[in-house]
mmCIF file of C-alpha atoms in Angstrom:
data_model
loop_
_atom_site.group_PDB
_atom_site.id
_atom_site.type_symbol
_atom_site.label_atom_id
_atom_site.label_comp_id
_atom_site.label_asym_id
_atom_site.label_seq_id
_atom_site.Cartn_x
_atom_site.Cartn_y
_atom_site.Cartn_z
ATOM 1 C CA MET A 1 -20.612 25.403 56.492
ATOM 2 C CA LEU A 2 -16.648 27.455 55.938
ATOM 3 C CA LYS A 3 -14.891 24.463 57.355
ATOM 4 C CA LYS A 4 -16.695 21.714 54.829
ATOM 5 C CA PHE A 5 -15.518 23.999 52.007
ATOM 6 C CA THR A 6 -12.078 24.370 53.166
ATOM 7 C CA LEU A 7 -11.782 20.606 53.762
ATOM 8 C CA ILE A 8 -13.544 19.845 50.122
ATOM 9 C CA ASN A 9 -10.693 22.730 48.253
ATOM 10 C CA ILE A 10 -7.985 20.695 49.990
ATOM 11 C CA LEU A 11 -8.739 17.092 48.888
ATOM 12 C CA LEU A 12 -8.996 18.795 45.403
ATOM 13 C CA ILE A 13 -5.923 20.563 45.615
ATOM 14 C CA THR A 14 -4.385 17.263 46.967
ATOM 15 C CA LEU A 15 -5.685 15.223 43.921
ATOM 16 C CA LEU A 16 -4.364 17.482 41.570
ATOM 17 C CA ILE A 17 -0.799 17.155 43.077
ATOM 18 C CA SER A 18 -0.548 13.565 43.085
ATOM 19 C CA SER A 19 -1.932 13.496 39.417
ATOM 20 C CA GLY A 20 0.810 15.496 38.406
ATOM 21 C CA CYS A 21 3.416 13.867 40.482
ATOM 22 C CA ASN A 22 2.355 10.619 38.828
ATOM 23 C CA GLN A 23 2.274 12.290 35.157
ATOM 24 C CA SER A 24 5.887 13.421 35.698
ATOM 25 C CA LYS A 25 7.376 9.923 37.395
ATOM 26 C CA ASP A 26 5.595 7.860 34.178
ATOM 27 C CA ALA A 27 7.074 10.382 31.391
ATOM 28 C CA VAL A 28 10.374 9.701 29.954
ATOM 29 C CA ALA A 29 11.549 11.854 28.089
ATOM 30 C CA THR A 30 10.012 15.401 26.190
ATOM 31 C CA ILE A 31 10.336 16.583 23.065
ATOM 32 C CA VAL A 32 9.372 19.861 21.249
ATOM 33 C CA VAL A 33 9.653 21.923 17.945
ATOM 34 C CA ASN A 34 12.750 23.735 17.387
ATOM 35 C CA ASP A 35 11.456 26.618 16.124
ATOM 36 C CA LYS A 36 14.848 28.856 15.769
ATOM 37 C CA SER A 37 16.478 25.582 14.022
ATOM 38 C CA LYS A 38 19.601 26.614 12.090
ATOM 39 C CA TYR A 39 19.754 23.531 10.516
ATOM 40 C CA ALA A 40 15.966 23.701 9.196
ATOM 41 C CA ASP A 41 17.271 27.459 7.951
ATOM 42 C CA THR A 42 20.205 25.915 5.578
ATOM 43 C CA PHE A 43 18.146 23.113 4.470
ATOM 44 C CA GLU A 44 15.763 26.196 3.180
ATOM 45 C CA ASP A 45 18.214 28.967 1.998
ATOM 46 C CA LEU A 46 20.148 26.066 -0.140
ATOM 47 C CA ASN A 47 17.097 24.699 -1.212
ATOM 48 C CA LEU A 48 18.031 21.080 -0.593
ATOM 49 C CA GLY A 49 14.632 19.846 0.466
ATOM 50 C CA VAL A 50 12.663 19.650 4.198
ATOM 51 C CA LEU A 51 14.027 19.192 7.323
ATOM 52 C CA PHE A 52 11.785 18.586 10.729
ATOM 53 C CA ASP A 53 14.199 19.397 14.127
ATOM 54 C CA TYR A 54 13.245 19.252 17.873
ATOM 55 C CA HIS A 55 14.607 19.446 21.228
ATOM 56 C CA PHE A 56 14.609 16.222 22.992
ATOM 57 C CA ASN A 57 14.746 15.993 26.410
ATOM 58 C CA TRP A 58 15.550 12.011 27.632
ATOM 59 C CA LEU A 59 14.678 11.975 31.002
ATOM 60 C CA LYS A 60 15.216 7.984 31.446
ATOM 61 C CA ALA A 61 18.429 7.277 29.382
ATOM 62 C CA ASP A 62 19.851 4.993 30.940
ATOM 63 C CA GLU A 63 16.859 3.125 31.197
ATOM 64 C CA THR A 64 14.985 2.653 27.804
ATOM 65 C CA TRP A 65 15.451 2.336 24.445
ATOM 66 C CA VAL A 66 14.196 5.135 21.540
ATOM 67 C CA ASN A 67 13.143 4.200 18.347
ATOM 68 C CA ILE A 68 12.693 6.943 15.889
ATOM 69 C CA TRP A 69 10.830 6.082 11.657
ATOM 70 C CA ILE A 70 9.929 6.841 8.915
ATOM 71 C CA GLU A 71 6.447 5.212 7.028
ATOM 72 C CA ARG A 72 5.478 5.671 3.763
ATOM 73 C CA TYR A 73 2.253 5.507 1.933
ATOM 74 C CA GLU A 74 1.078 5.558 -1.640
ATOM 75 C CA GLN A 75 -2.441 6.305 -1.955
ATOM 76 C CA GLY A 76 -3.441 5.199 1.470
ATOM 77 C CA ASN A 77 -1.396 1.337 0.867
ATOM 78 C CA PRO A 78 1.397 1.292 3.488
ATOM 79 C CA GLU A 79 4.861 0.515 1.835
ATOM 80 C CA PRO A 80 5.985 -3.070 2.667
ATOM 81 C CA GLU A 81 9.007 -1.716 4.738
ATOM 82 C CA ILE A 82 10.026 0.951 6.440
ATOM 83 C CA LEU A 83 12.050 3.313 4.675
ATOM 84 C CA GLU A 84 14.254 4.472 7.643
ATOM 85 C CA GLN A 85 14.426 3.989 11.476
ATOM 86 C CA LEU A 86 17.068 4.884 13.961
ATOM 87 C CA ILE A 87 17.614 3.022 17.561
ATOM 88 C CA PHE A 88 19.671 3.863 20.442
ATOM 89 C CA GLY A 89 19.483 3.587 24.486
ATOM 90 C CA LEU A 90 21.118 2.562 27.573
ATOM 91 C CA SER A 91 23.245 5.907 27.990
ATOM 92 C CA PRO A 92 25.777 6.228 30.362
ATOM 93 C CA ASN A 93 23.860 9.166 31.570
ATOM 94 C CA LYS A 94 21.125 9.053 33.337
ATOM 95 C CA THR A 95 19.740 11.830 31.115
ATOM 96 C CA GLU A 96 20.471 13.281 27.707
ATOM 97 C CA LYS A 97 19.223 16.417 26.241
ATOM 98 C CA GLY A 98 19.696 17.092 22.519
ATOM 99 C CA ASN A 99 18.221 17.212 19.416
ATOM 100 C CA ILE A 100 16.140 15.060 16.911
ATOM 101 C CA GLY A 101 15.318 15.147 13.296
ATOM 102 C CA PHE A 102 14.194 13.993 10.156
ATOM 103 C CA GLY A 103 15.425 14.925 6.704
ATOM 104 C CA VAL A 104 13.915 14.858 3.111
ATOM 105 C CA ILE A 105 16.630 15.965 0.320
ATOM 106 C CA ASN A 106 16.010 16.478 -3.194
ATOM 107 C CA PRO A 107 12.290 15.169 -3.163
ATOM 108 C CA ASP A 108 11.864 16.238 -6.560
ATOM 109 C CA GLY A 109 14.568 14.131 -7.977
ATOM 110 C CA GLU A 110 15.361 11.033 -8.663
ATOM 111 C CA ALA A 111 18.098 11.050 -6.171
ATOM 112 C CA ALA A 112 15.854 10.905 -3.183
ATOM 113 C CA SER A 113 17.226 10.732 0.175
ATOM 114 C CA ILE A 114 15.664 10.815 3.677
ATOM 115 C CA PHE A 115 17.874 10.457 7.260
ATOM 116 C CA LEU A 116 17.550 10.523 10.849
ATOM 117 C CA TYR A 117 19.780 12.025 13.529
ATOM 118 C CA ALA A 118 19.463 12.312 17.282
ATOM 119 C CA PRO A 119 21.866 13.057 20.096
ATOM 120 C CA GLY A 120 25.764 11.147 19.409
ATOM 121 C CA VAL A 121 23.897 9.140 16.215
ATOM 122 C CA THR A 122 23.059 9.713 12.913
ATOM 123 C CA THR A 123 21.557 7.376 9.824
ATOM 124 C CA LYS A 124 23.463 8.055 6.711
ATOM 125 C CA PRO A 125 21.107 9.659 3.587
ATOM 126 C CA ALA A 126 19.602 6.796 2.722
ATOM 127 C CA PRO A 127 17.630 6.148 -1.637
ATOM 128 C CA MET A 128 14.015 6.781 -1.669
ATOM 129 C CA GLU A 129 12.089 6.199 -5.196
ATOM 130 C CA LYS A 130 11.149 9.649 -6.095
ATOM 131 C CA PHE A 131 8.349 11.309 -3.763
ATOM 132 C CA LEU A 132 6.995 14.400 -5.632
ATOM 133 C CA LEU A 133 6.378 14.056 -9.145
ATOM 134 C CA GLU A 134 6.129 16.287 -12.086
ATOM 135 C CA ASP A 135 2.637 16.916 -11.439
ATOM 136 C CA GLY A 136 2.583 17.312 -7.883
ATOM 137 C CA ILE A 137 2.977 20.141 -5.467
ATOM 138 C CA MET A 138 4.300 18.964 -1.320
ATOM 139 C CA GLY A 139 3.289 20.414 1.954
ATOM 140 C CA TRP A 140 4.650 18.944 5.135
ATOM 141 C CA ASP A 141 3.421 20.049 8.687
ATOM 142 C CA TYR A 142 5.306 19.653 12.605
ATOM 143 C CA THR A 143 1.921 17.585 14.537
ATOM 144 C CA LEU A 144 3.300 19.211 17.506
ATOM 145 C CA ASP A 145 2.053 22.555 18.643
ATOM 146 C CA LYS A 146 3.826 22.784 22.116
ATOM 147 C CA LYS A 147 5.644 20.548 23.933
ATOM 148 C CA LEU A 148 4.930 16.681 24.213
ATOM 149 C CA VAL A 149 5.540 14.490 27.411
ATOM 150 C CA LEU A 150 6.062 10.980 25.829
ATOM 151 C CA GLN A 151 5.265 8.003 27.808
ATOM 152 C CA LEU A 152 6.827 4.327 27.950
ATOM 153 C CA GLY A 153 5.820 2.154 25.103
ATOM 154 C CA GLU A 154 3.401 4.662 23.380
ATOM 155 C CA THR A 155 3.643 5.329 19.780
ATOM 156 C CA TYR A 156 3.770 9.268 18.766
ATOM 157 C CA LEU A 157 3.662 11.015 15.825
ATOM 158 C CA LEU A 158 5.752 13.973 15.282
ATOM 159 C CA ALA A 159 5.518 15.411 11.723
ATOM 160 C CA LEU A 160 4.214 14.323 7.988
ATOM 161 C CA VAL A 161 4.929 15.264 4.374
ATOM 162 C CA ARG A 162 2.355 14.611 1.684
ATOM 163 C CA GLU A 163 2.437 14.910 -1.842
ATOM 164 C CA SER A 164 -0.486 15.226 -4.649
ATOM 165 C CA PRO A 165 -1.380 16.241 -8.006
ATOM 166 C CA ASP A 166 -3.871 18.212 -6.811
ATOM 167 C CA ASN A 167 -4.436 21.580 -4.242
ATOM 168 C CA LEU A 168 -3.246 19.755 -0.804
ATOM 169 C CA GLU A 169 -6.744 19.608 0.899
ATOM 170 C CA PHE A 170 -7.061 21.199 4.924
ATOM 171 C CA TYR A 171 -6.584 18.756 7.850
ATOM 172 C CA ASN A 172 -6.350 18.421 11.493
ATOM 173 C CA ILE A 173 -3.449 16.678 12.119
ATOM 174 C CA GLN A 174 -4.251 16.889 15.279
ATOM 175 C CA ASP A 175 -7.099 14.351 14.853
ATOM 176 C CA GLU A 176 -6.204 10.689 14.704
ATOM 177 C CA SER A 177 -9.264 10.266 12.450
ATOM 178 C CA GLU A 178 -8.188 13.174 10.434
ATOM 179 C CA ILE A 179 -4.518 11.635 9.675
ATOM 180 C CA GLU A 180 -6.161 8.530 8.613
ATOM 181 C CA LYS A 181 -8.465 9.999 6.279
ATOM 182 C CA MET A 182 -5.371 12.193 4.737
ATOM 183 C CA ILE A 183 -3.364 8.890 4.384
ATOM 184 C CA ASN A 184 -6.283 7.376 2.298
ATOM 185 C CA GLU A 185 -6.792 10.626 -0.007
ATOM 186 C CA THR A 186 -3.451 11.901 -0.792
ATOM 187 C CA ARG A 187 -1.009 10.523 -3.278
ATOM 188 C CA GLY A 188 1.674 10.379 -0.971
ATOM 189 C CA VAL A 189 2.559 10.638 2.321
ATOM 190 C CA LEU A 190 5.681 10.101 4.765
ATOM 191 C CA LEU A 191 5.455 9.910 8.874
ATOM 192 C CA LEU A 192 8.000 10.231 11.421
ATOM 193 C CA LYS A 193 7.120 8.156 14.813
ATOM 194 C CA ILE A 194 8.630 7.639 17.806
ATOM 195 C CA LYS A 195 7.949 5.299 20.596
ATOM 196 C CA ILE A 196 10.574 4.608 23.696
ATOM 197 C CA ASP A 197 10.844 1.103 25.483
ATOM 198 C CA SER A 198 12.300 -0.634 28.021
ATOM 199 C CA GLU A 199 14.309 -2.670 25.983
ATOM 200 C CA GLU A 200 15.526 -2.881 22.122
ATOM 201 C CA LYS A 201 12.553 -3.365 19.878
ATOM 202 C CA SER A 202 12.749 -2.621 16.009
ATOM 203 C CA VAL A 203 9.730 -1.882 13.876
ATOM 204 C CA ILE A 204 11.130 -3.950 10.875
ATOM 205 C CA GLN A 205 10.033 -7.098 10.976
#
């Protein structure tokens, strides 16, 4: 009986190790919130707007392409075009580490703009139609509560900004159905997304 129990334990451990190895093998990058970001602190201190900053570990930098983009929704309806996107890939290095981020400048002004950045690349601030209206209040959230392992070909939501004329309702941003509900029930929403592919692919058709 003891030998049988020991054999079962060994098999279970072997399966767990095998599963862990497969998960690591499939991973193309990891990303985690930079909760000590000097960039975000500066944005807040100068009242410039909102900045999301992440530590990014690109595990297969010489084999893949990274696409980061921003979607905008008004009254539950998507804008016909992506607001901004940043594509980079096929690094000369096998791996890369650095910061990626998304900023909203002057969201309550006529000169509102957005930008994206990643290791070695950035976009110029792109003008955006005024987001925070006079009667509105704005909230923003990271959607990551821990380090996220990115898989090839999968799309991930990293952050959101929302605006409403009333109190901002509470939603479970770890639940996809709650995110969809929030989009439909909120006047204005910005979503930051990321996807890694084996070839260069734009989300702008």
